[in-house]
Structure formats: structure tokens, C-alpha cells
Amino acid sequence: MKKQIVIIHGGNVLNKKDDFLAYLKKRKVVKEDFKTKKSWKDNFETKMESKFEIFAPKMPNKENAKYTEWKIWFEKLVPFLKNDVTLIGHSLGGLFLVKYLSESLFPKKIKMLVIVSAPYIGEGNKYNIGKDYAFNDNFKKITGQAKKIYLFHSTDDKVVPFSDFEIYKANLPNASFNTFKNKGHFSVDKFPELIKVVKILYS
């Protein structure tokens, strides 16, 4: 029986509808923005689908993501999951998983939790996204649910500062920390380091 992996993508968060409309009007685009883009998530699925059942749900309205909406949709997936699932979150997807696991008991056993370039929205929130994704810093509840935790971040990330990674590092001391100098916000085609970690854990 194949083991399962869930990948939660990133997104944008804005406080008000007017902010969202202003963002859409002012956003600068290029032709490629209207084409299907390949990312490391596609490559990951291609490389791993022979041995793993991979879920990559499209979360509601990623351009103006709301935590409550994402939570509802995420919980629709849960009945299809089995024990020893791996949860992977990139950017806002990572923050979503952190907040969810700090507030809720996941009904399945989590073999591995992977957080890639996640912003920190706890005490001293420096992001202008209101309280929607802020969480209660209950890191013990997170570590109590995941057998293994891996964090990935790059020092040249211009979207989420490396200082956010250091906050997670301080609060999740038993996690495995993987840092890079040239991955940016992991808007890359391939992520072999993550593939290697998953394969080793399930070997």
C-alpha cells in the first residue's frame, strides 16, 4: 500500500476586499503569468508518484487566501488520508499547516511535517495580513503530532525573511533544519533535497 503525501501550496493574503481589488489592478504581469507554470511540486510528484499517493489540493482563492476557507477545504481531504502521512507546506501553505497543527489535533498519525519558506505570524506580527493566519505559538502541540519535522529556507529569500526561519528554529529545536544560499523563495523547477529526505525517511 502506497504511503501518502499532501502538498499545500502558497498564496497571498490581504486584509480587505478593497485591498484585494487594488492588488489585482496594480499587479504587474508578463505573458507567462497566464500560462501553466511548472514548479518543484510538479517535479516532486513525477519523481515520487510510483511509490507514493500524492495529494496536491488547490486551496480556495490563493490570491486572497482566508484561513477559515482553507481549513474547511483541507478537512474535506482528511477522510481519504491514512496514518503515517507526510504533510508538506510551502510559503503560506507552510504557515497554514503550522497554524492548523497548533490549534487542532490531526486525526491521523503524521510521519513527517515539512515546512518550506513559511512566514511567521505569531507574536510581534510584522505582516499586514491581519489576524487571519496568526496563531497561538503552541509549538508543543505541533511537535507532539509529527514524528519528524523538517524546515527548509534560503538566506536569499526576498519574500519571507530568513529571520522568520530563525523563529521557527528557536521554537522547534528538535526539527531538522536545512538552509540554502541560492534557492530564493523556492520558485524553482526541482527540489532534489526534499525528495532525498522523503525517500530516506520511508526507506
PDB file of C-alpha atoms in Angstrom:
ATOM      1  CA  MET A   1       0.000   0.000   0.000  1.00  0.00           C
ATOM      2  CA  LYS A   2       1.392   3.389  -1.002  1.00  0.00           C
ATOM      3  CA  LYS A   3       2.253   5.908   1.683  1.00  0.00           C
ATOM      4  CA  GLN A   4       0.628   9.317   1.310  1.00  0.00           C
ATOM      5  CA  ILE A   5       1.986  12.823   0.890  1.00  0.00           C
ATOM      6  CA  VAL A   6      -0.005  16.063   0.993  1.00  0.00           C
ATOM      7  CA  ILE A   7       1.439  19.257  -0.514  1.00  0.00           C
ATOM      8  CA  ILE A   8      -0.143  22.614   0.339  1.00  0.00           C
ATOM      9  CA  HIS A   9       0.824  25.454  -1.988  1.00  0.00           C
ATOM     10  CA  GLY A  10       1.375  29.106  -1.113  1.00  0.00           C
ATOM     11  CA  GLY A  11      -0.808  32.151  -1.641  1.00  0.00           C
ATOM     12  CA  ASN A  12      -1.422  35.814  -0.892  1.00  0.00           C
ATOM     13  CA  VAL A  13      -3.370  37.329   1.980  1.00  0.00           C
ATOM     14  CA  LEU A  14      -4.940  40.784   2.097  1.00  0.00           C
ATOM     15  CA  ASN A  15      -6.949  42.392   4.863  1.00  0.00           C
ATOM     16  CA  LYS A  16      -9.898  43.804   2.976  1.00  0.00           C
ATOM     17  CA  LYS A  17     -11.716  43.311  -0.313  1.00  0.00           C
ATOM     18  CA  ASP A  18     -10.667  46.819  -1.400  1.00  0.00           C
ATOM     19  CA  ASP A  19      -7.033  45.845  -0.773  1.00  0.00           C
ATOM     20  CA  PHE A  20      -7.512  42.775  -2.926  1.00  0.00           C
ATOM     21  CA  LEU A  21      -9.083  44.739  -5.778  1.00  0.00           C
ATOM     22  CA  ALA A  22      -6.279  47.308  -5.601  1.00  0.00           C
ATOM     23  CA  TYR A  23      -3.717  44.490  -5.683  1.00  0.00           C
ATOM     24  CA  LEU A  24      -5.304  42.997  -8.810  1.00  0.00           C
ATOM     25  CA  LYS A  25      -5.371  46.371 -10.583  1.00  0.00           C
ATOM     26  CA  LYS A  26      -1.802  47.324  -9.713  1.00  0.00           C
ATOM     27  CA  ARG A  27      -0.163  43.952 -10.142  1.00  0.00           C
ATOM     28  CA  LYS A  28       2.385  43.935 -12.930  1.00  0.00           C
ATOM     29  CA  VAL A  29       2.223  40.865 -15.131  1.00  0.00           C
ATOM     30  CA  VAL A  30       4.042  39.254 -18.029  1.00  0.00           C
ATOM     31  CA  LYS A  31       2.679  36.869 -20.636  1.00  0.00           C
ATOM     32  CA  GLU A  32       3.939  33.842 -18.716  1.00  0.00           C
ATOM     33  CA  ASP A  33       1.621  34.734 -15.819  1.00  0.00           C
ATOM     34  CA  PHE A  34      -1.275  33.498 -17.943  1.00  0.00           C
ATOM     35  CA  LYS A  35       0.303  30.149 -18.791  1.00  0.00           C
ATOM     36  CA  THR A  36       0.591  26.951 -16.792  1.00  0.00           C
ATOM     37  CA  LYS A  37       3.721  27.129 -14.677  1.00  0.00           C
ATOM     38  CA  LYS A  38       5.841  24.195 -13.658  1.00  0.00           C
ATOM     39  CA  SER A  39       7.339  24.145 -10.179  1.00  0.00           C
ATOM     40  CA  TRP A  40       9.233  21.776  -7.903  1.00  0.00           C
ATOM     41  CA  LYS A  41       5.866  20.421  -6.786  1.00  0.00           C
ATOM     42  CA  ASP A  42       5.213  19.056 -10.295  1.00  0.00           C
ATOM     43  CA  ASN A  43       8.667  17.523 -10.469  1.00  0.00           C
ATOM     44  CA  PHE A  44       8.262  16.095  -6.972  1.00  0.00           C
ATOM     45  CA  GLU A  45       5.013  14.386  -7.960  1.00  0.00           C
ATOM     46  CA  THR A  46       6.539  12.964 -11.145  1.00  0.00           C
ATOM     47  CA  LYS A  47       9.516  11.549  -9.269  1.00  0.00           C
ATOM     48  CA  MET A  48       7.549  10.148  -6.346  1.00  0.00           C
ATOM     49  CA  GLU A  49       4.154   9.051  -7.668  1.00  0.00           C
ATOM     50  CA  SER A  50       5.274   5.474  -8.368  1.00  0.00           C
ATOM     51  CA  LYS A  51       5.807   4.825  -4.645  1.00  0.00           C
ATOM     52  CA  PHE A  52       3.554   7.428  -3.005  1.00  0.00           C
ATOM     53  CA  GLU A  53      -0.024   8.596  -3.301  1.00  0.00           C
ATOM     54  CA  ILE A  54       0.311  12.358  -3.599  1.00  0.00           C
ATOM     55  CA  PHE A  55      -2.393  14.923  -2.894  1.00  0.00           C
ATOM     56  CA  ALA A  56      -1.849  18.499  -4.037  1.00  0.00           C
ATOM     57  CA  PRO A  57      -5.187  20.237  -3.366  1.00  0.00           C
ATOM     58  CA  LYS A  58      -5.863  23.598  -4.982  1.00  0.00           C
ATOM     59  CA  MET A  59      -6.740  25.686  -1.971  1.00  0.00           C
ATOM     60  CA  PRO A  60      -9.554  28.259  -2.319  1.00  0.00           C
ATOM     61  CA  ASN A  61      -8.672  31.630  -3.871  1.00  0.00           C
ATOM     62  CA  LYS A  62      -4.914  31.550  -3.361  1.00  0.00           C
ATOM     63  CA  GLU A  63      -4.645  35.194  -4.478  1.00  0.00           C
ATOM     64  CA  ASN A  64      -6.630  36.278  -1.415  1.00  0.00           C
ATOM     65  CA  ALA A  65      -6.441  33.280   0.896  1.00  0.00           C
ATOM     66  CA  LYS A  66      -8.564  33.055   4.017  1.00  0.00           C
ATOM     67  CA  TYR A  67      -7.585  30.621   6.756  1.00  0.00           C
ATOM     68  CA  THR A  68     -11.141  29.509   7.556  1.00  0.00           C
ATOM     69  CA  GLU A  69     -11.805  28.693   3.899  1.00  0.00           C
ATOM     70  CA  TRP A  70      -8.544  26.759   3.592  1.00  0.00           C
ATOM     71  CA  LYS A  71      -9.299  24.861   6.808  1.00  0.00           C
ATOM     72  CA  ILE A  72     -12.729  23.782   5.537  1.00  0.00           C
ATOM     73  CA  TRP A  73     -11.275  22.557   2.245  1.00  0.00           C
ATOM     74  CA  PHE A  74      -8.289  20.850   3.896  1.00  0.00           C
ATOM     75  CA  GLU A  75     -10.574  18.938   6.242  1.00  0.00           C
ATOM     76  CA  LYS A  76     -12.521  17.625   3.229  1.00  0.00           C
ATOM     77  CA  LEU A  77      -9.312  15.764   2.333  1.00  0.00           C
ATOM     78  CA  VAL A  78      -8.678  14.223   5.765  1.00  0.00           C
ATOM     79  CA  PRO A  79     -11.088  11.240   5.439  1.00  0.00           C
ATOM     80  CA  PHE A  80      -9.044  10.000   2.460  1.00  0.00           C
ATOM     81  CA  LEU A  81      -5.790  10.000   4.426  1.00  0.00           C
ATOM     82  CA  LYS A  82      -4.202   7.152   6.349  1.00  0.00           C
ATOM     83  CA  ASN A  83      -1.755   7.016   9.233  1.00  0.00           C
ATOM     84  CA  ASP A  84       1.909   7.924   8.660  1.00  0.00           C
ATOM     85  CA  VAL A  85       1.072  10.648   6.164  1.00  0.00           C
ATOM     86  CA  THR A  86       3.622  13.328   5.272  1.00  0.00           C
ATOM     87  CA  LEU A  87       2.419  16.941   5.204  1.00  0.00           C
ATOM     88  CA  ILE A  88       4.389  19.480   3.141  1.00  0.00           C
ATOM     89  CA  GLY A  89       3.625  23.206   3.121  1.00  0.00           C
ATOM     90  CA  HIS A  90       5.314  25.867   1.012  1.00  0.00           C
ATOM     91  CA  SER A  91       5.165  29.558   1.968  1.00  0.00           C
ATOM     92  CA  LEU A  92       1.593  30.342   3.086  1.00  0.00           C
ATOM     93  CA  GLY A  93       0.902  26.622   2.844  1.00  0.00           C
ATOM     94  CA  GLY A  94       3.579  26.065   5.476  1.00  0.00           C
ATOM     95  CA  LEU A  95       2.081  28.712   7.718  1.00  0.00           C
ATOM     96  CA  PHE A  96      -1.351  27.138   7.234  1.00  0.00           C
ATOM     97  CA  LEU A  97      -0.076  23.778   8.477  1.00  0.00           C
ATOM     98  CA  VAL A  98       1.720  25.377  11.425  1.00  0.00           C
ATOM     99  CA  LYS A  99      -1.400  27.261  12.488  1.00  0.00           C
ATOM    100  CA  TYR A 100      -3.658  24.257  11.928  1.00  0.00           C
ATOM    101  CA  LEU A 101      -1.497  21.883  13.962  1.00  0.00           C
ATOM    102  CA  SER A 102      -1.005  24.446  16.737  1.00  0.00           C
ATOM    103  CA  GLU A 103      -4.771  24.666  17.189  1.00  0.00           C
ATOM    104  CA  SER A 104      -6.176  21.297  16.103  1.00  0.00           C
ATOM    105  CA  LEU A 105      -5.493  17.633  16.705  1.00  0.00           C
ATOM    106  CA  PHE A 106      -4.921  15.949  13.367  1.00  0.00           C
ATOM    107  CA  PRO A 107      -6.887  12.663  13.296  1.00  0.00           C
ATOM    108  CA  LYS A 108      -4.128  10.736  11.504  1.00  0.00           C
ATOM    109  CA  LYS A 109      -0.555   9.977  12.569  1.00  0.00           C
ATOM    110  CA  ILE A 110       1.894  12.333  10.885  1.00  0.00           C
ATOM    111  CA  LYS A 111       5.171  10.692   9.904  1.00  0.00           C
ATOM    112  CA  MET A 112       6.756  13.921   8.717  1.00  0.00           C
ATOM    113  CA  LEU A 113       5.901  17.612   8.621  1.00  0.00           C
ATOM    114  CA  VAL A 114       7.854  19.689   6.099  1.00  0.00           C
ATOM    115  CA  ILE A 115       7.781  23.497   6.192  1.00  0.00           C
ATOM    116  CA  VAL A 116       9.338  25.343   3.242  1.00  0.00           C
ATOM    117  CA  SER A 117       9.896  29.133   3.416  1.00  0.00           C
ATOM    118  CA  ALA A 118       6.974  29.746   5.757  1.00  0.00           C
ATOM    119  CA  PRO A 119       6.308  33.206   7.192  1.00  0.00           C
ATOM    120  CA  TYR A 120       5.886  33.527  10.944  1.00  0.00           C
ATOM    121  CA  ILE A 121       2.642  35.159  12.066  1.00  0.00           C
ATOM    122  CA  GLY A 122       2.740  34.967  15.836  1.00  0.00           C
ATOM    123  CA  GLU A 123       3.611  37.489  18.499  1.00  0.00           C
ATOM    124  CA  GLY A 124       5.023  40.673  17.008  1.00  0.00           C
ATOM    125  CA  ASN A 125       3.290  40.098  13.655  1.00  0.00           C
ATOM    126  CA  LYS A 126       5.098  42.255  11.075  1.00  0.00           C
ATOM    127  CA  TYR A 127       2.954  41.300   8.081  1.00  0.00           C
ATOM    128  CA  ASN A 128      -0.011  43.384   7.044  1.00  0.00           C
ATOM    129  CA  ILE A 129      -2.433  40.466   6.828  1.00  0.00           C
ATOM    130  CA  GLY A 130      -4.481  40.939   9.953  1.00  0.00           C
ATOM    131  CA  LYS A 131      -5.126  38.117  12.393  1.00  0.00           C
ATOM    132  CA  ASP A 132      -6.403  35.528   9.936  1.00  0.00           C
ATOM    133  CA  TYR A 133      -3.214  33.455   9.933  1.00  0.00           C
ATOM    134  CA  ALA A 134      -1.866  34.473  13.342  1.00  0.00           C
ATOM    135  CA  PHE A 135      -1.506  31.533  15.697  1.00  0.00           C
ATOM    136  CA  ASN A 136      -1.081  30.980  19.392  1.00  0.00           C
ATOM    137  CA  ASP A 137       2.571  29.805  19.377  1.00  0.00           C
ATOM    138  CA  ASN A 138       1.557  26.412  20.747  1.00  0.00           C
ATOM    139  CA  PHE A 139       4.603  24.735  19.250  1.00  0.00           C
ATOM    140  CA  LYS A 140       4.407  21.837  21.715  1.00  0.00           C
ATOM    141  CA  LYS A 141       1.121  20.809  20.157  1.00  0.00           C
ATOM    142  CA  ILE A 142       2.844  20.728  16.755  1.00  0.00           C
ATOM    143  CA  THR A 143       5.830  18.677  17.911  1.00  0.00           C
ATOM    144  CA  GLY A 144       3.512  16.296  19.730  1.00  0.00           C
ATOM    145  CA  GLN A 145       1.753  15.413  16.475  1.00  0.00           C
ATOM    146  CA  ALA A 146       4.597  14.997  13.989  1.00  0.00           C
ATOM    147  CA  LYS A 147       7.226  12.260  14.366  1.00  0.00           C
ATOM    148  CA  LYS A 148       9.708  14.233  12.265  1.00  0.00           C
ATOM    149  CA  ILE A 149       9.791  17.921  11.334  1.00  0.00           C
ATOM    150  CA  TYR A 150      11.951  19.378   8.565  1.00  0.00           C
ATOM    151  CA  LEU A 151      12.350  23.084   7.824  1.00  0.00           C
ATOM    152  CA  PHE A 152      13.791  24.471   4.586  1.00  0.00           C
ATOM    153  CA  HIS A 153      14.709  28.112   3.967  1.00  0.00           C
ATOM    154  CA  SER A 154      17.131  30.104   1.844  1.00  0.00           C
ATOM    155  CA  THR A 155      19.079  33.128   3.041  1.00  0.00           C
ATOM    156  CA  ASP A 156      18.332  34.954  -0.220  1.00  0.00           C
ATOM    157  CA  ASP A 157      14.543  34.616   0.124  1.00  0.00           C
ATOM    158  CA  LYS A 158      13.105  38.040  -0.757  1.00  0.00           C
ATOM    159  CA  VAL A 159       9.510  37.075   0.092  1.00  0.00           C
ATOM    160  CA  VAL A 160       9.906  35.611   3.590  1.00  0.00           C
ATOM    161  CA  PRO A 161      12.945  36.854   5.544  1.00  0.00           C
ATOM    162  CA  PHE A 162      15.410  34.383   6.986  1.00  0.00           C
ATOM    163  CA  SER A 163      14.628  35.798  10.439  1.00  0.00           C
ATOM    164  CA  ASP A 164      11.249  34.000  10.275  1.00  0.00           C
ATOM    165  CA  PHE A 165      13.072  30.709   9.800  1.00  0.00           C
ATOM    166  CA  GLU A 166      15.160  31.501  12.870  1.00  0.00           C
ATOM    167  CA  ILE A 167      11.987  31.973  14.953  1.00  0.00           C
ATOM    168  CA  TYR A 168      10.773  28.527  13.927  1.00  0.00           C
ATOM    169  CA  LYS A 169      14.225  27.124  14.609  1.00  0.00           C
ATOM    170  CA  ALA A 170      14.181  28.519  18.146  1.00  0.00           C
ATOM    171  CA  ASN A 171      10.725  27.111  18.852  1.00  0.00           C
ATOM    172  CA  LEU A 172      11.146  23.732  17.152  1.00  0.00           C
ATOM    173  CA  PRO A 173      14.569  22.699  18.486  1.00  0.00           C
ATOM    174  CA  ASN A 174      14.110  19.014  17.675  1.00  0.00           C
ATOM    175  CA  ALA A 175      13.390  19.674  13.996  1.00  0.00           C
ATOM    176  CA  SER A 176      15.909  19.183  11.186  1.00  0.00           C
ATOM    177  CA  PHE A 177      16.976  22.492   9.649  1.00  0.00           C
ATOM    178  CA  ASN A 178      18.069  22.816   6.033  1.00  0.00           C
ATOM    179  CA  THR A 179      19.392  26.154   4.798  1.00  0.00           C
ATOM    180  CA  PHE A 180      20.438  27.294   1.352  1.00  0.00           C
ATOM    181  CA  LYS A 181      22.009  30.409  -0.140  1.00  0.00           C
ATOM    182  CA  ASN A 182      20.580  30.388  -3.663  1.00  0.00           C
ATOM    183  CA  LYS A 183      17.011  28.977  -3.638  1.00  0.00           C
ATOM    184  CA  GLY A 184      15.195  32.276  -3.104  1.00  0.00           C
ATOM    185  CA  HIS A 185      11.554  31.606  -2.217  1.00  0.00           C
ATOM    186  CA  PHE A 186      11.878  28.118  -3.740  1.00  0.00           C
ATOM    187  CA  SER A 187      10.304  29.226  -7.012  1.00  0.00           C
ATOM    188  CA  VAL A 188      12.394  26.522  -8.662  1.00  0.00           C
ATOM    189  CA  ASP A 189      11.732  23.681 -11.080  1.00  0.00           C
ATOM    190  CA  LYS A 190      13.291  20.956  -8.960  1.00  0.00           C
ATOM    191  CA  PHE A 191      13.792  20.299  -5.261  1.00  0.00           C
ATOM    192  CA  PRO A 192      16.011  17.174  -5.090  1.00  0.00           C
ATOM    193  CA  GLU A 193      16.952  17.813  -1.462  1.00  0.00           C
ATOM    194  CA  LEU A 194      13.344  17.315  -0.380  1.00  0.00           C
ATOM    195  CA  ILE A 195      12.963  14.189  -2.499  1.00  0.00           C
ATOM    196  CA  LYS A 196      16.059  12.746  -0.832  1.00  0.00           C
ATOM    197  CA  VAL A 197      14.738  13.459   2.682  1.00  0.00           C
ATOM    198  CA  VAL A 198      11.393  11.791   1.978  1.00  0.00           C
ATOM    199  CA  LYS A 199      12.971   8.721   0.378  1.00  0.00           C
ATOM    200  CA  ILE A 200      15.346   8.234   3.300  1.00  0.00           C
ATOM    201  CA  LEU A 201      12.578   8.535   5.866  1.00  0.00           C
ATOM    202  CA  TYR A 202      10.414   5.913   4.167  1.00  0.00           C
ATOM    203  CA  SER A 203      13.237   3.553   3.227  1.00  0.00           C
TER     204      SER A 203
END
